[in-house]
CSV table of C-alpha atoms in Angstrom, one decimal:
chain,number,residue,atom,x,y,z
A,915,UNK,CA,-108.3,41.4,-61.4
A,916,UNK,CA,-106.4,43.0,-64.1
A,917,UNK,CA,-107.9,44.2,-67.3
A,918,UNK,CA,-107.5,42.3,-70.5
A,919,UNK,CA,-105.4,44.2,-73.4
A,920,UNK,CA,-109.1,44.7,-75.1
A,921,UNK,CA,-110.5,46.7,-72.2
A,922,UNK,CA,-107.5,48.5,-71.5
A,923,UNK,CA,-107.4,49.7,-75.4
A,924,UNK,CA,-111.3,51.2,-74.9
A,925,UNK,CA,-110.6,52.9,-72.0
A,926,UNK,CA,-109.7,56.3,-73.8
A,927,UNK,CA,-109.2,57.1,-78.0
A,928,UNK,CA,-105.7,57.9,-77.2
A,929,UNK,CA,-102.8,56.2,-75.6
A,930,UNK,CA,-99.8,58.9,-74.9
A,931,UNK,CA,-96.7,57.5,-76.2
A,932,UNK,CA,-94.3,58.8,-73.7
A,933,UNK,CA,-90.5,59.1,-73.8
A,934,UNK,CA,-89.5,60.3,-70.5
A,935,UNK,CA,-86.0,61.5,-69.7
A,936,UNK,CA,-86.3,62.7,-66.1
A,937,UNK,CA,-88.0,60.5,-63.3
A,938,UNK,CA,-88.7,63.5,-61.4
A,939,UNK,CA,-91.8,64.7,-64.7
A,940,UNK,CA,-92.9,61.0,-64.5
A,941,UNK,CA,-96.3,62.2,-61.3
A,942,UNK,CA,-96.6,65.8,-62.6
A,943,UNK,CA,-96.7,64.1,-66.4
A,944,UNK,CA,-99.1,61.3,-65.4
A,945,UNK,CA,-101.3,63.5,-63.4
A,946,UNK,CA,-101.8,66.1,-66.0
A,947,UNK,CA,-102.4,63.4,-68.6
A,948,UNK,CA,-105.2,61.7,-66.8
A,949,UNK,CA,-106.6,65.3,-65.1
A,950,UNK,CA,-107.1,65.8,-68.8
A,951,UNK,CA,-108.9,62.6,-70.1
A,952,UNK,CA,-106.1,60.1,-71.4
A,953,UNK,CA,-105.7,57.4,-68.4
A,954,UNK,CA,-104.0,54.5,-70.5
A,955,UNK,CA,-100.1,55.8,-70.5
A,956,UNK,CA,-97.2,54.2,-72.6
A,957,UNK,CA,-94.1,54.6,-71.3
A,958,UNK,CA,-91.4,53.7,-73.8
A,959,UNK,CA,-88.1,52.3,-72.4
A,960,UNK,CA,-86.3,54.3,-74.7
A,961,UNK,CA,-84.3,56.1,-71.9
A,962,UNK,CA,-83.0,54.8,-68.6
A,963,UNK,CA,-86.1,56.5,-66.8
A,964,UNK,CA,-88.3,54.7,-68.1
A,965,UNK,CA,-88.4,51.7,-65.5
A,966,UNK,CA,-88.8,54.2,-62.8
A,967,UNK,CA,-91.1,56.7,-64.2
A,968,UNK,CA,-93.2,53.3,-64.5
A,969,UNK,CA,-93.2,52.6,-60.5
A,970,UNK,CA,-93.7,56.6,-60.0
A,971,UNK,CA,-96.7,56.8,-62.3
A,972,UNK,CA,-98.5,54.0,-60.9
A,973,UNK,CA,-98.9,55.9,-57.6
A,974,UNK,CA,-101.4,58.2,-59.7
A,975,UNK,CA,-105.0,57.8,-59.1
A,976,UNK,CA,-106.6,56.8,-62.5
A,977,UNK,CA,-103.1,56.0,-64.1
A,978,UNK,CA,-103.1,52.4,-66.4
A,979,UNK,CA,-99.3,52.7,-67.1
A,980,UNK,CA,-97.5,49.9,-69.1
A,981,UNK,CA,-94.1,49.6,-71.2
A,982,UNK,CA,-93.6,50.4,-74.4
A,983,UNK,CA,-90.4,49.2,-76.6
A,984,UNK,CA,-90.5,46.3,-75.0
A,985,UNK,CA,-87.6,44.2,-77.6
A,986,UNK,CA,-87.0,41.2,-75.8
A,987,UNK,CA,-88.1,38.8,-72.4
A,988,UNK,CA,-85.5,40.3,-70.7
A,989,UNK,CA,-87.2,43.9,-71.2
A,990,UNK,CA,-90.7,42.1,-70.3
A,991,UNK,CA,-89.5,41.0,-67.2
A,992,UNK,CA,-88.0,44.2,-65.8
A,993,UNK,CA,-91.0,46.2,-66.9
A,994,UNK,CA,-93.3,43.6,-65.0
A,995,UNK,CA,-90.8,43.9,-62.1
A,996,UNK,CA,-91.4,47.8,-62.4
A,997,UNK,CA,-95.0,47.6,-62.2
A,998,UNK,CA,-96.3,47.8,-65.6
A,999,UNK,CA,-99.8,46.7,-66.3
A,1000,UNK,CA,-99.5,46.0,-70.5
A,1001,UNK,CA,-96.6,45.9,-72.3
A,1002,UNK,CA,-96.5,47.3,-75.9
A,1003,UNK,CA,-93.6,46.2,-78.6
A,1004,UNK,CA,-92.8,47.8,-81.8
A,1005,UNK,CA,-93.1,44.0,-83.1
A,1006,UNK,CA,-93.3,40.7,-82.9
A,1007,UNK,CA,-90.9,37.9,-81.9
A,1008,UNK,CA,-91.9,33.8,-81.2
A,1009,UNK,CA,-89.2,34.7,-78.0
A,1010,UNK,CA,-91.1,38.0,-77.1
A,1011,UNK,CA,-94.7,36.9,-77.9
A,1012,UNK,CA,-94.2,33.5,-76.0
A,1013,UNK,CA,-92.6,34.7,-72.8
A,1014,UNK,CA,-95.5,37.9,-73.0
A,1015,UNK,CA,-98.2,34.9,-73.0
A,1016,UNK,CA,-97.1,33.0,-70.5
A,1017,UNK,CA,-96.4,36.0,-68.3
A,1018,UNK,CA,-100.1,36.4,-68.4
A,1019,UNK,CA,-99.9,40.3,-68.6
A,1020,UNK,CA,-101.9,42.3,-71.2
A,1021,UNK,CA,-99.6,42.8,-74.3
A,1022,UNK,CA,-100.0,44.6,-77.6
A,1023,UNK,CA,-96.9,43.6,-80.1
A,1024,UNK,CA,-96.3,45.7,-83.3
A,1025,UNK,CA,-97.6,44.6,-86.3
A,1026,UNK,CA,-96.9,45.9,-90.0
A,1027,UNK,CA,-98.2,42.8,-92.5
A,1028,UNK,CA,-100.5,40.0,-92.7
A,1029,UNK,CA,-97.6,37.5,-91.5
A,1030,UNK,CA,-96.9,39.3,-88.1
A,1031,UNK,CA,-100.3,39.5,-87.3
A,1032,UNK,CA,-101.3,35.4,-88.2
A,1033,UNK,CA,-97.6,35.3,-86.3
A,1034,UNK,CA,-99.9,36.9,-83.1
A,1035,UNK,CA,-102.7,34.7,-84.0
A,1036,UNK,CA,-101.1,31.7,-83.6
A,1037,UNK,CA,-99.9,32.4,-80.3
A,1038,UNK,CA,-103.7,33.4,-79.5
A,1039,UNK,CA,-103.4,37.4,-80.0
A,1040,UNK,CA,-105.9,39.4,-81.6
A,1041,UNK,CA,-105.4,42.9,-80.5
A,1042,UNK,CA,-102.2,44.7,-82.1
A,1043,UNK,CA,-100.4,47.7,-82.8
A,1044,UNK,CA,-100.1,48.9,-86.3
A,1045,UNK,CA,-96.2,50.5,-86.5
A,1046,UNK,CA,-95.3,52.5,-88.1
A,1047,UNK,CA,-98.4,53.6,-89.0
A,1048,UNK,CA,-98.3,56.2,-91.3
A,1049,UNK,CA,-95.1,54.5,-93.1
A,1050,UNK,CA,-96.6,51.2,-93.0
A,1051,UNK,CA,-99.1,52.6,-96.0
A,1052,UNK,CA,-101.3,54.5,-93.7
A,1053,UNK,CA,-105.1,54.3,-93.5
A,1054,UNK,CA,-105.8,52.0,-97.0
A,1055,UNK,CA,-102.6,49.2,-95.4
A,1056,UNK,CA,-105.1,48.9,-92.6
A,1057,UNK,CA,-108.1,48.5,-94.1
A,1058,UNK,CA,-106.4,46.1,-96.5
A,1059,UNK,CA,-105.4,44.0,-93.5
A,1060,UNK,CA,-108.1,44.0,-91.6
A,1061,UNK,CA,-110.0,42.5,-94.2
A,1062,UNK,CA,-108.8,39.1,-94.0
A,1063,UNK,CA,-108.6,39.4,-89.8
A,1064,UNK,CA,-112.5,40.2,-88.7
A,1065,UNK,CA,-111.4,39.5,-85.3
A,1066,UNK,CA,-108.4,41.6,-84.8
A,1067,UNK,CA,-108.5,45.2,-83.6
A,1068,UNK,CA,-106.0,47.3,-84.0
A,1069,UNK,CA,-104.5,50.4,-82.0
A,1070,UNK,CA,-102.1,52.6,-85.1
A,1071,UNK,CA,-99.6,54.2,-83.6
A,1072,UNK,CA,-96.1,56.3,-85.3
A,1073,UNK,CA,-97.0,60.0,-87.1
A,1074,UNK,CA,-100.6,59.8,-86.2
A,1075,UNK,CA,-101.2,63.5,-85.4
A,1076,UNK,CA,-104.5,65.1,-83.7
A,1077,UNK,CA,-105.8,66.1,-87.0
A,1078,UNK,CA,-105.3,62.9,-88.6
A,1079,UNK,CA,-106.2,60.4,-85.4
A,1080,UNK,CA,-110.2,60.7,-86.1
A,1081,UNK,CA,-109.6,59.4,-89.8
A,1082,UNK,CA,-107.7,56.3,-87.7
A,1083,UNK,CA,-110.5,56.2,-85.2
A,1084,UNK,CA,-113.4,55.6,-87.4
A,1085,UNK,CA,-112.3,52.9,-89.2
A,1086,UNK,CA,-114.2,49.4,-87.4
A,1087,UNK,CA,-110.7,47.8,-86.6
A,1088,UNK,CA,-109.4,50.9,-84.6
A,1089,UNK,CA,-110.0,50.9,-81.0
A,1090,UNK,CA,-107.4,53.4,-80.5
A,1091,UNK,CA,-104.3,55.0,-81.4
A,1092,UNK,CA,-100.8,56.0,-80.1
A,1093,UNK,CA,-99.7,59.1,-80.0
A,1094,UNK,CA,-96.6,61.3,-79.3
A,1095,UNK,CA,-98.1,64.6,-80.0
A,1096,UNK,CA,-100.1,64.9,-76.4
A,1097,UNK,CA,-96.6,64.8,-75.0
A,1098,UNK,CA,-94.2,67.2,-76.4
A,1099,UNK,CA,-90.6,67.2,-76.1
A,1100,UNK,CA,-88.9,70.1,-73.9
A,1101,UNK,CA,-89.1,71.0,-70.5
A,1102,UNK,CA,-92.1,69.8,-69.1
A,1103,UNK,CA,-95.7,71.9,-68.9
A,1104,UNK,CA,-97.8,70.4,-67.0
A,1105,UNK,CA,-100.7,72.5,-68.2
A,1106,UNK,CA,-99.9,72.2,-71.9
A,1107,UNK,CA,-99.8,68.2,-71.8
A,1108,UNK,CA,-103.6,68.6,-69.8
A,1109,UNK,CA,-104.6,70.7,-72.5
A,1110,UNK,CA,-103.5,68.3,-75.3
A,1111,UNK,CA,-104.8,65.1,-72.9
A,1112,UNK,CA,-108.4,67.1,-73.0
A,1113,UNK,CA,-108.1,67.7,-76.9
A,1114,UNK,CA,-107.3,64.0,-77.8
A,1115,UNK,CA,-109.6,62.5,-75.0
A,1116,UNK,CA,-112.3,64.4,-77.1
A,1117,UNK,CA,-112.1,62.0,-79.9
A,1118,UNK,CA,-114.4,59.2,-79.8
A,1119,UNK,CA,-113.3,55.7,-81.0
């Protein structure tokens, strides 16, 4: 049975937002990010690793991987085909929140404004991303929109840094957030990325 969007989102304060360019970092990546505390990874499909590094980092023990910059059912559908257990998109289309329903898989679609989110809601969503977050009027946007959605839940995600991801996490509508920072850009270091993992896994929702 898979998990539901909800459960997935309280598994760990942060979800890794990961842009991967070489299949070959996708294990090493995955392992050092769940050896550290951070088992809910987002691969984006930003590059043309992305569907692969998928299929490789579901082979890691612990690993909930799912696709992130999914634009389109055509994106859905080869990230399912890959593997991937939720899909995340940077927003929210009738095409793209339609297709992710009836797929049945766990799916998170961008929001940024009271008419994406009752956009979500009528296609019976309640949990969402909040991108970009710190663009998108930060902290007060979010409380501001929460307001008239009790039931949503949110996971912020775009220039949410370690120092500012607790401010995110204690408001009542944050289950989680998204973040870049735990996986930095450059040739990959394993031991860095568990560090970072352990750091962020620290936080408490």
């Amino acid at each position: 049975m898979s998990q539901s969007i909800d459960q997935i989102m309280r598994l760990a304060p942060v979800i890794p937002v990961i842009v991967i360019d070489r299949v070959e970092d996708a294990v090493p990546m995955a392992e050092a990010l769940v050896a550290g505390g951070l088992t809910v990874l987002e691969v984006t499909l930003r590059t043309p690793a992305g569907l692969d590094a998928i299929a490789a980092m579901k082979r890691v023990k612990g690993a909930v991987v799912g696709a992130g910059t999914v634009l389109d059912p055509a994106m859905l559908a080869a990230a399912i085909h890959a593997g991937a257990e939720f899909i995340v998109s940077p927003g929210l289309t009738d095409n793209l929140g339609k297709a992710a329903v009836a797929s049945g898989i766990p799916f998170l679609p961008g929001t940024a404004n009271a008419g994406d989110i009752m956009r979500g809601m009528d296609l019976g969503l309640d949990r969402f991303k909040f991108f970009p977050a710190a663009t998108s009027g930060g902290i007060p946007a979010l409380k501001a929109l929460a307001g008239p959605f009790g039931q949503a839940r949110f996971c912020p995600t775009g220039g949410i840094s370690l120092a500012t991801a607790p401010d995110w996490l204690a408001l009542e509508a944050v289950l989680c957030v998204g973040g870049s920072w735990v996986v930095p850009s450059g040739p990959l270091d394993p031991a860095r990325i568990e560090a970072l993992a352990s750091e962020a896994a620290a936080l408490k929702a």
